[in-house]
Coordinates of C-alpha atoms and ligand atoms in Angstrom, one line a residue:
X241 CA 16.9 -0.5 -22.0
X242 CA 13.6 -2.5 -22.1
X243 CA 11.0 -2.0 -19.3
X244 CA 10.1 -5.1 -17.2
X245 CA 6.8 -5.0 -19.4
X246 CA 8.7 -5.1 -22.8
X247 CA 11.3 -7.9 -21.3
X248 CA 8.0 -9.9 -20.1
X249 CA 6.2 -9.6 -23.4
X250 CA 9.3 -11.1 -24.9
X251 CA 8.9 -14.2 -23.1
X252 CA 11.9 -13.6 -21.0
X253 CA 12.1 -13.9 -17.2
X254 CA 14.2 -11.0 -15.8
X255 CA 16.3 -11.0 -12.7
X256 CA 13.7 -8.7 -11.0
X257 CA 11.0 -11.2 -11.6
X258 CA 13.1 -14.0 -10.1
X259 CA 13.7 -11.8 -7.1
X260 CA 9.7 -11.1 -6.8
X261 CA 9.1 -14.7 -6.9
X262 CA 11.8 -15.6 -4.3
X263 CA 10.7 -12.8 -2.0
X264 CA 6.8 -13.8 -2.2
X265 CA 7.8 -17.3 -1.7
X266 CA 10.1 -16.8 1.3
X267 CA 8.9 -13.4 2.6
X268 CA 10.8 -13.3 5.8
X269 CA 9.6 -16.9 6.6
X270 CA 6.4 -15.6 7.5
X271 CA 4.5 -17.1 4.4
X272 CA 4.9 -20.4 2.8
X273 CA 4.1 -20.1 -0.7
X274 CA 4.9 -21.2 -4.1
X275 CA 4.3 -18.7 -6.7
X276 CA 5.1 -19.7 -10.4
X277 CA 7.7 -17.6 -11.7
X278 CA 6.4 -18.0 -15.5
X279 CA 2.7 -16.9 -13.7
X280 CA 4.7 -13.7 -12.6
X281 CA 6.2 -13.1 -16.0
X282 CA 2.8 -13.7 -17.7
X283 CA 0.8 -11.3 -15.4
X284 CA 3.6 -8.6 -15.9
X285 CA 3.2 -9.1 -19.7
X286 CA -0.5 -8.7 -19.6
X287 CA -0.2 -5.4 -17.5
X288 CA -2.0 -7.2 -14.4
X289 CA 1.2 -7.2 -12.4
X290 CA 3.9 -4.2 -11.9
X291 CA 7.5 -4.2 -10.5
X292 CA 8.1 -0.6 -10.0
X293 CA 11.9 -0.5 -10.4
X294 CA 13.7 2.5 -11.8
X295 CA 17.0 1.2 -13.2
X296 CA 18.8 3.6 -11.3
X297 CA 17.3 2.9 -8.0
X298 CA 17.8 -0.7 -9.1
X299 CA 21.6 -0.2 -9.4
X300 CA 21.8 1.3 -6.1
X301 CA 19.8 -0.2 -3.2
X302 CA 16.4 -1.3 -4.2
X303 CA 14.9 -4.7 -3.6
X304 CA 12.2 -4.7 -6.3
X305 CA 8.5 -5.9 -5.3
X306 CA 5.7 -7.1 -7.3
X307 CA 2.1 -5.7 -7.1
X308 CA -0.5 -7.7 -8.6
X309 CA -3.5 -9.9 -7.5
X310 CA -1.4 -13.2 -7.9
X311 CA 1.0 -11.7 -5.1
X312 CA 0.4 -10.8 -1.7
X313 CA -1.6 -7.4 -1.1
X314 CA 1.2 -4.7 -0.7
X315 CA 1.1 -1.6 1.6
X316 CA 2.5 1.8 0.8
X317 CA 3.3 4.7 3.6
X318 CA 3.2 8.3 2.5
X319 CA 5.6 10.5 4.5
X320 CA 6.8 14.0 3.5
X321 CA 7.5 17.5 4.9
X322 CA 5.0 20.5 5.0
X323 CA 5.8 24.0 5.3
X324 CA 4.9 23.6 8.8
X325 CA 7.1 20.8 9.8
X326 CA 10.2 20.4 8.1
X327 CA 13.2 18.0 8.7
X328 CA 15.0 15.6 6.9
X329 CA 15.9 13.4 10.0
X330 CA 12.0 13.4 11.0
X331 CA 11.2 12.2 7.5
X332 CA 14.0 9.4 7.8
X333 CA 12.8 8.3 11.3
X334 CA 9.2 8.0 9.7
X335 CA 10.5 5.8 6.8
X336 CA 12.3 3.9 9.3
X337 CA 9.1 3.3 11.2
X338 CA 7.3 2.2 8.2
X339 CA 9.9 -0.1 7.3
X340 CA 10.1 -1.6 10.6
X341 CA 6.7 -2.8 10.4
X342 CA 6.6 -4.0 6.9
X343 CA 5.7 -1.2 4.7
X344 CA 6.2 -2.4 1.0
X345 CA 6.9 0.9 -0.5
X346 CA 7.2 4.6 0.4
X347 CA 6.0 7.9 -1.1
X348 CA 7.4 11.1 -0.3
X349 CA 5.0 13.7 -0.5
X350 CA 7.2 16.5 0.9
X351 CA 5.8 19.9 0.3
X352 CA 8.4 22.0 2.6
X353 CA 12.0 22.3 2.8
X354 CA 14.7 21.4 0.1
X355 CA 12.6 18.8 -1.8
X356 CA 15.4 17.5 -3.9
X357 CA 17.8 17.2 -0.8
X358 CA 14.9 15.3 1.3
X359 CA 14.1 13.0 -1.8
X360 CA 17.9 12.3 -2.3
X361 CA 18.4 11.5 1.4
X362 CA 15.4 9.0 1.7
X363 CA 16.2 7.5 -1.6
X364 CA 19.6 6.7 -0.5
X365 CA 18.5 4.8 2.4
X366 CA 15.2 3.2 0.8
X367 CA 15.2 -0.5 -0.1
X368 CA 11.6 -0.6 -1.3
X369 CA 9.7 0.9 -4.4
X370 CA 9.6 4.9 -3.7
X371 CA 7.0 7.1 -5.3
X372 CA 6.6 10.9 -5.7
X373 CA 3.7 13.2 -6.9
X374 CA 6.0 15.4 -9.2
X375 CA 3.4 18.2 -9.5
X376 CA 4.2 19.1 -5.6
X377 CA 7.7 20.0 -6.8
X378 CA 6.4 21.9 -10.0
X379 CA 4.6 24.4 -7.8
X380 CA 7.3 25.1 -5.3
X381 CA 8.1 28.5 -5.4
X382 CA 5.8 29.5 -8.3
X383 CA 1.9 29.7 -8.7
X384 CA 0.2 26.6 -10.4
X385 CA -0.8 29.1 -13.2
X386 CA 2.7 29.5 -13.8
X387 CA 3.6 25.7 -14.7
X388 CA 4.4 25.0 -18.4
X389 CA 5.5 22.0 -20.3
X390 CA 9.1 23.0 -20.0
X391 CA 8.9 22.9 -16.3
X392 CA 6.8 19.9 -16.3
X393 CA 9.2 17.7 -18.4
X394 CA 12.3 19.3 -16.3
X395 CA 11.0 18.2 -13.1
X396 CA 9.8 14.8 -14.2
X397 CA 13.3 14.1 -15.8
X398 CA 15.3 15.5 -12.7
X399 CA 13.2 13.1 -10.6
X400 CA 13.5 10.2 -12.7
X401 CA 17.4 10.7 -12.7
X402 CA 17.4 10.6 -9.1
X403 CA 15.7 7.2 -9.0
X404 CA 12.2 7.3 -8.3
X405 CA 10.4 4.0 -8.8
X406 CA 6.7 5.2 -9.5
X407 CA 4.9 8.5 -10.2
X408 CA 1.6 9.5 -9.4
X409 CA 0.4 11.6 -12.3
X410 CA -2.9 13.1 -12.4
X411 CA -3.4 13.0 -16.3
X412 CA -7.0 11.7 -16.1
X413 CA -8.6 14.8 -14.8
X414 CA -10.1 16.7 -17.7
X415 CA -11.4 20.1 -18.2
X416 CA -14.7 18.6 -19.1
X417 CA -14.9 16.6 -15.9
X418 CA -14.9 19.6 -13.6
X419 CA -18.8 20.7 -14.0
X420 CA -19.4 17.3 -12.7
X421 CA -18.1 18.2 -9.1
X422 CA -20.4 21.1 -8.7
X423 CA -22.9 19.2 -6.4
X424 CA -20.3 17.3 -4.5
X425 CA -20.1 17.7 -0.8
X426 CA -15.9 17.5 -0.7
X427 CA -15.2 19.1 -4.2
X428 CA -11.8 18.1 -5.2
X429 CA -9.8 16.6 -2.4
X430 CA -6.6 15.3 -4.1
X431 CA -3.8 18.1 -3.9
X432 CA -2.6 17.0 -7.6
X433 CA -6.4 17.2 -8.8
X434 CA -7.2 20.6 -7.1
X435 CA -4.0 22.1 -8.6
X436 CA -4.4 21.0 -12.0
X437 CA -8.4 22.1 -11.9
X438 CA -7.0 25.6 -10.9
X439 CA -4.4 25.6 -13.8
X440 CA -7.2 24.3 -16.3
X441 CA -9.6 27.1 -15.4
X442 CA -7.1 29.8 -15.3
X443 CA -5.8 28.9 -18.7
X444 CA -9.0 27.5 -20.1
X445 CA -7.0 24.7 -21.6
X446 CA -7.0 20.8 -21.2
X447 CA -4.9 19.0 -18.4
X448 CA -1.2 19.7 -19.6
X449 CA -0.3 16.3 -18.1
X450 CA -2.8 14.8 -20.5
X451 CA -1.8 16.6 -23.5
X452 CA 1.8 15.7 -22.8
X453 CA 1.2 12.1 -22.0
X454 CA 3.0 10.5 -24.8
X455 CA 6.1 12.7 -23.8
X456 CA 5.8 11.6 -20.1
X457 CA 5.6 7.7 -21.3
X458 CA 9.0 8.2 -23.2
X459 CA 10.6 9.5 -19.9
X460 CA 9.0 6.8 -17.7
X461 CA 9.8 4.0 -20.1
X462 CA 13.5 5.1 -20.5
X463 CA 13.8 4.7 -16.7
X464 CA 11.4 2.0 -16.3
X465 CA 9.3 4.1 -13.9
X466 CA 5.9 2.8 -13.2
X467 CA 2.9 5.1 -13.8
X468 CA 0.7 5.3 -10.8
X469 CA -2.3 7.2 -12.6
X470 CA -3.7 9.6 -10.0
X471 CA -7.3 9.8 -9.3
X472 CA -7.5 13.8 -8.8
X473 CA -11.4 13.6 -8.7
X474 CA -11.3 10.7 -6.0
X475 CA -14.2 11.2 -3.5
X476 CA -13.3 12.8 -0.4
X477 CA -16.5 12.3 1.3
X478 CA -19.0 9.1 1.6
X479 CA -21.6 11.3 0.0
X480 CA -19.4 11.6 -3.2
X481 CA -18.6 8.0 -3.7
X482 CA -18.8 6.4 -7.0
X483 CA -20.1 9.8 -8.5
X484 CA -20.1 10.9 -12.2
X485 CA -16.9 12.9 -11.7
X486 CA -15.1 9.8 -10.2
X487 CA -16.6 7.3 -13.0
X488 CA -15.6 9.9 -16.0
X489 CA -12.1 10.2 -14.8
X490 CA -11.6 6.7 -14.4
X491 CA -12.7 6.1 -18.1
X492 CA -10.0 8.4 -18.9
X493 CA -7.6 6.5 -16.7
X494 CA -8.5 3.4 -18.7
X495 CA -7.5 5.2 -21.8
X496 CA -4.2 6.3 -20.5
X497 CA -3.5 2.7 -19.0
X498 CA -3.9 1.4 -22.6
X499 CA -1.8 4.3 -24.0
X500 CA 1.3 3.7 -21.6
X501 CA 1.1 0.1 -22.0
X502 CA 1.5 0.3 -25.7
X503 CA 4.4 2.6 -25.0
X504 CA 6.0 -0.1 -22.9
X505 CA 5.4 1.3 -19.4
X506 CA 4.2 -0.2 -16.6
X507 CA 1.0 1.2 -14.9
X508 CA -1.1 1.2 -11.9
X509 CA -4.2 3.0 -11.3
X510 CA -5.0 4.7 -8.2
X511 CA -8.6 4.9 -6.5
X512 CA -10.8 6.2 -3.9
X513 CA -10.8 7.5 -1.1
X514 CA -14.2 7.8 0.8
X515 CA -16.3 4.7 -0.2
X516 CA -19.3 3.2 1.8
X517 CA -18.5 -0.6 2.5
X518 CA -21.2 -1.7 0.2
X519 CA -19.8 -0.1 -2.8
X520 CA -16.4 -1.3 -2.4
X521 CA -16.8 -4.5 -4.6
X522 CA -18.6 -2.6 -7.4
X523 CA -15.6 0.1 -7.4
X524 CA -13.0 -3.0 -7.6
X525 CA -14.9 -4.3 -10.4
X526 CA -15.4 -1.6 -12.6
X527 CA -11.7 -0.6 -12.4
X528 CA -10.5 -3.7 -13.6
X529 CA -12.9 -3.7 -16.5
X530 CA -12.2 -0.3 -17.6
X531 CA -8.4 -0.2 -16.9
X532 CA -7.4 -3.6 -18.6
X533 CA -7.0 -5.1 -15.1
X534 CA -3.8 -2.9 -14.3
X535 CA -3.0 -3.1 -10.6
X536 CA -5.4 -1.1 -8.4
X537 CA -3.7 1.2 -5.8
X538 CA -6.4 2.5 -3.3
X539 CA -6.2 5.0 -0.8
X540 CA -8.0 3.3 2.2
X541 CA -10.7 3.5 1.3
X542 CA -12.2 5.1 4.2
X543 CA -15.7 3.6 5.1
X544 CA -17.2 6.2 7.2
X545 CA -16.5 9.8 7.9
X546 CA -17.1 10.3 11.4
X547 CA -13.9 9.0 12.9
X548 CA -11.5 11.5 12.8
X549 CA -8.4 10.4 15.1
X550 CA -9.1 6.7 14.1
X551 CA -9.0 7.0 10.3
X552 CA -6.2 4.1 10.1
X553 CA -9.0 1.9 11.5
X554 CA -11.8 3.4 8.9
X555 CA -9.3 2.7 6.2
X556 CA -8.5 -0.8 7.2
X557 CA -12.0 -1.8 7.1
X558 CA -12.3 -0.5 3.7
X559 CA -8.9 -1.7 2.8
X560 CA -9.7 -5.5 3.7
X561 CA -12.9 -5.3 1.5
X562 CA -10.5 -3.6 -1.3
X563 CA -8.1 -6.2 -0.9
X564 CA -10.7 -9.1 -1.1
X565 CA -12.4 -7.8 -4.2
X566 CA -9.9 -6.4 -6.5
X567 CA -6.9 -4.0 -5.1
X568 CA -3.5 -5.0 -5.3
X569 CA -1.8 -2.2 -3.4
X570 CA -3.2 -0.3 -0.3
X571 CA -2.1 3.3 0.4
X572 CA -2.1 3.4 4.6
X573 CA -3.9 6.0 6.4
X574 CA -2.7 7.2 9.8
X575 CA -4.8 8.2 12.9
X576 CA -3.9 11.7 12.0
X577 CA -5.7 12.0 8.7
X578 CA -7.5 15.1 8.3
X579 CA -6.1 16.5 11.4
X580 CA -2.4 17.2 10.8
X581 CA 1.1 16.0 9.7
X582 CA 1.6 12.3 11.0
X583 CA 4.6 11.6 13.1
X584 CA 6.9 8.4 13.3
X585 CA 4.2 6.9 15.8
X586 CA 1.4 8.0 13.6
X587 CA 3.1 6.2 10.5
X588 CA 3.9 3.0 12.4
X589 CA 0.1 2.8 13.4
X590 CA -1.2 3.6 10.1
X591 CA 1.3 0.8 8.5
X592 CA 0.3 -1.7 11.1
X593 CA -3.5 -1.0 10.4
X594 CA -3.0 -1.3 6.5
X595 CA -1.0 -4.4 7.1
X596 CA -3.7 -5.9 9.0
X597 CA -6.1 -5.2 6.1
X598 CA -3.7 -6.7 3.4
X599 CA -3.3 -9.8 5.0
X600 CA -6.9 -10.2 6.5
X601 CA -7.8 -9.6 2.6
X602 CA -5.1 -12.2 1.3
X603 CA -6.4 -15.0 4.0
X604 CA -10.1 -14.4 2.8
X605 CA -9.5 -14.8 -0.9
X606 CA -7.6 -18.0 -0.1
X607 CA -4.0 -17.0 -1.6
X608 CA -2.0 -19.9 -1.3
X609 CA -0.1 -20.3 1.9
X610 CA -0.8 -17.1 3.6
X611 CA -2.9 -18.5 6.6
X612 CA 0.0 -20.4 7.4
X613 CA 1.1 -17.6 10.0
X614 CA -2.1 -17.6 11.3
X615 CA -2.3 -21.1 12.1
X616 CA 1.4 -21.1 13.5
X617 CA 0.2 -18.3 16.0
X618 CA -2.9 -20.2 16.8
X619 CA -1.0 -23.2 17.7
X620 CA 1.4 -21.3 19.8
X621 CA -1.4 -19.3 21.5
X622 CA -3.3 -22.7 22.2
X623 CA -0.2 -24.0 23.8
X624 CA 0.5 -21.2 26.1
X625 CA 3.7 -20.8 24.0
X626 CA 4.2 -17.2 24.4
X627 CA 7.4 -16.8 22.8
X628 CA 6.3 -18.1 19.6
X629 CA 2.8 -16.2 20.2
X630 CA 4.8 -12.9 20.4
X631 CA 7.3 -13.5 17.8
X632 CA 4.7 -14.3 15.1
X633 CA 2.5 -11.4 15.6
X634 CA 2.5 -8.7 13.1
X635 CA 3.9 -6.2 15.7
X636 CA 5.9 -8.2 18.1
X637 CA 7.3 -4.9 19.8
X638 CA 3.7 -4.0 20.8
X639 CA 2.6 -7.4 21.6
X640 CA 5.6 -8.2 23.8
X641 CA 5.1 -4.7 25.7
X642 CA 1.5 -5.4 26.6
X643 CA 2.2 -9.1 27.6
X644 CA 5.0 -7.8 30.1
X645 CA 2.8 -5.5 31.5
X646 CA 0.1 -8.2 31.9
X647 CA 2.6 -10.4 33.5
X648 CA 3.6 -7.9 35.9
X649 CA 0.0 -7.5 36.9
X650 CA -0.3 -11.1 37.8
X651 CA 3.4 -11.1 39.5
X652 CA 5.1 -13.4 37.3
X653 CA 8.2 -12.1 35.4
X654 CA 9.1 -15.4 33.9
X655 CA 7.2 -15.3 30.8
X656 CA 8.1 -18.8 29.6
X657 CA 6.1 -20.4 32.3
X658 CA 3.1 -18.2 32.6
X659 CA -0.1 -20.2 31.8
X660 CA -2.6 -17.4 32.0
X661 CA -2.6 -13.7 31.8
X662 CA -4.4 -10.8 33.6
X663 CA -7.2 -11.0 31.2
X664 CA -9.4 -13.7 32.6
X665 CA -7.0 -14.9 35.8
X666 CA -5.7 -18.3 36.3
X667 CA -9.1 -20.2 37.3
X668 CA -10.9 -18.7 34.2
X669 CA -8.1 -19.1 31.8
X670 CA -10.0 -21.1 28.9
X671 CA -6.6 -21.8 27.1
X672 CA -5.1 -23.4 30.4
X673 CA -8.3 -25.2 30.9
X674 CA -8.4 -26.5 27.3
X675 CA -4.9 -28.1 27.7
X676 CA -6.3 -30.0 30.6
X677 CA -9.4 -31.0 28.7
X678 CA -7.3 -32.1 26.0
X679 CA -4.8 -34.0 28.2
X680 CA -8.0 -35.6 30.0
X681 CA -9.7 -36.5 26.7
X682 CA -6.1 -38.2 25.4
X683 CA -6.2 -40.0 28.8
X684 CA -9.7 -41.0 28.2
X685 CA -9.4 -42.4 24.6
X686 CA -6.1 -44.4 25.6
X687 CA -8.0 -46.0 28.5
X688 CA -10.9 -47.1 26.5
X689 CA -8.5 -48.3 23.4
X690 CA -6.8 -50.3 26.1
X691 CA -10.4 -51.7 27.3
X692 CA -11.2 -52.7 23.8
X693 CA -8.2 -54.5 23.0
X694 CA -8.4 -56.4 26.3
Ligands
SF4_37 S1 -6.2 -15.6 30.8 FE1 -7.9 -15.3 29.1 S2 -6.8 -14.1 27.5 FE2 -5.2 -14.9 29.1 S3 -4.3 -16.5 27.9 FE3 -6.2 -17.2 29.3 S4 -7.8 -17.3 28.0 FE4 -6.3 -16.0 26.8

């Protein structure tokens, strides 16, 4: 009944470690990497890599994924109902849209409808790590003030038995941190953080998740559910980034990381939020220092507050920097962020934006083999090989649709022979002209070699 962390500490290589190595090495043929299996085991044993894999989900349909700096940066998509829009089918559509464009994990943040049924149905069809924020269910049909230790343990245990692979647990926000948010622009924007702050103020007591942390560790270890230590005090505005409240909570998350790992639990740590570009490197480095290099799971981060409707872009900019400087796991942000509940199209756009950020970060940090796909696409582009060009793209569906439309504009329906597009037109197509130049250079070099040998 040992956890992945405990197995790795004994020096053994689990089936899940083998699977992660294989998946990383062959990942849909997109990458060309050789990740050493012993290195994955060692990173796991050191708490720098996690494989969130509830034993029950593993028995059902889970294909485990690894999250850590030696691996490619992974992307999570949040889905879930609200009290305003609530349909299981709608959430399944969102999950499928996310998986279709390469989401590596799914979090169900449902707050409306029959939460158990929604979670069950999603899990049944979810082949990737699946996370939840259990406190959302704890306040279903009751006031947050009425939560007690019995309810907390019951909900956690129930979701564990359903097969959830990672739990966001906001155990790091403490009563003594609350005065630190007084001067903030945006206060507490994390739903879990806000609920727990309300509970602490009402009861004038410490965060119950902090006080019960050892009990939570026992349950999570039993099922090998990975902690995702929530940042209840994450900044929700650029003006609040890297403030005393955020750093104070991070220090508590560091303490909890050690405690959970001591008890054999896998741990990742959640991070901000809204962070100006120039503070991202510091945020990545300080988390590593304080949290024993546990994988950092960041929401965005969004690098500006002025782009509602485009926050998948502001977060992809921050996500690229985060992936470059130290994050292992990016939580996507959709264009609907701050505006409304996303639909399947928003989910798709959000995942694509985060996948671009993750990949760009991996290319920039020189992760072995990840740029092979870029080169393959560049060669296809240079050769006007549209078929490969489109197939190798991150979102072939969108690329194909756009290219078809462009071909129609130039009156060419035969995609394979098209040697320019509507962007520059035939005479100005530098790719086509380049082909002619290269042919010309080759011809010239051949002639000169011929003359020299004569
Ligand atoms: S026409 Fe312009 S955009 Fe289109 S393939 Fe040629 S160089 Fe590229």
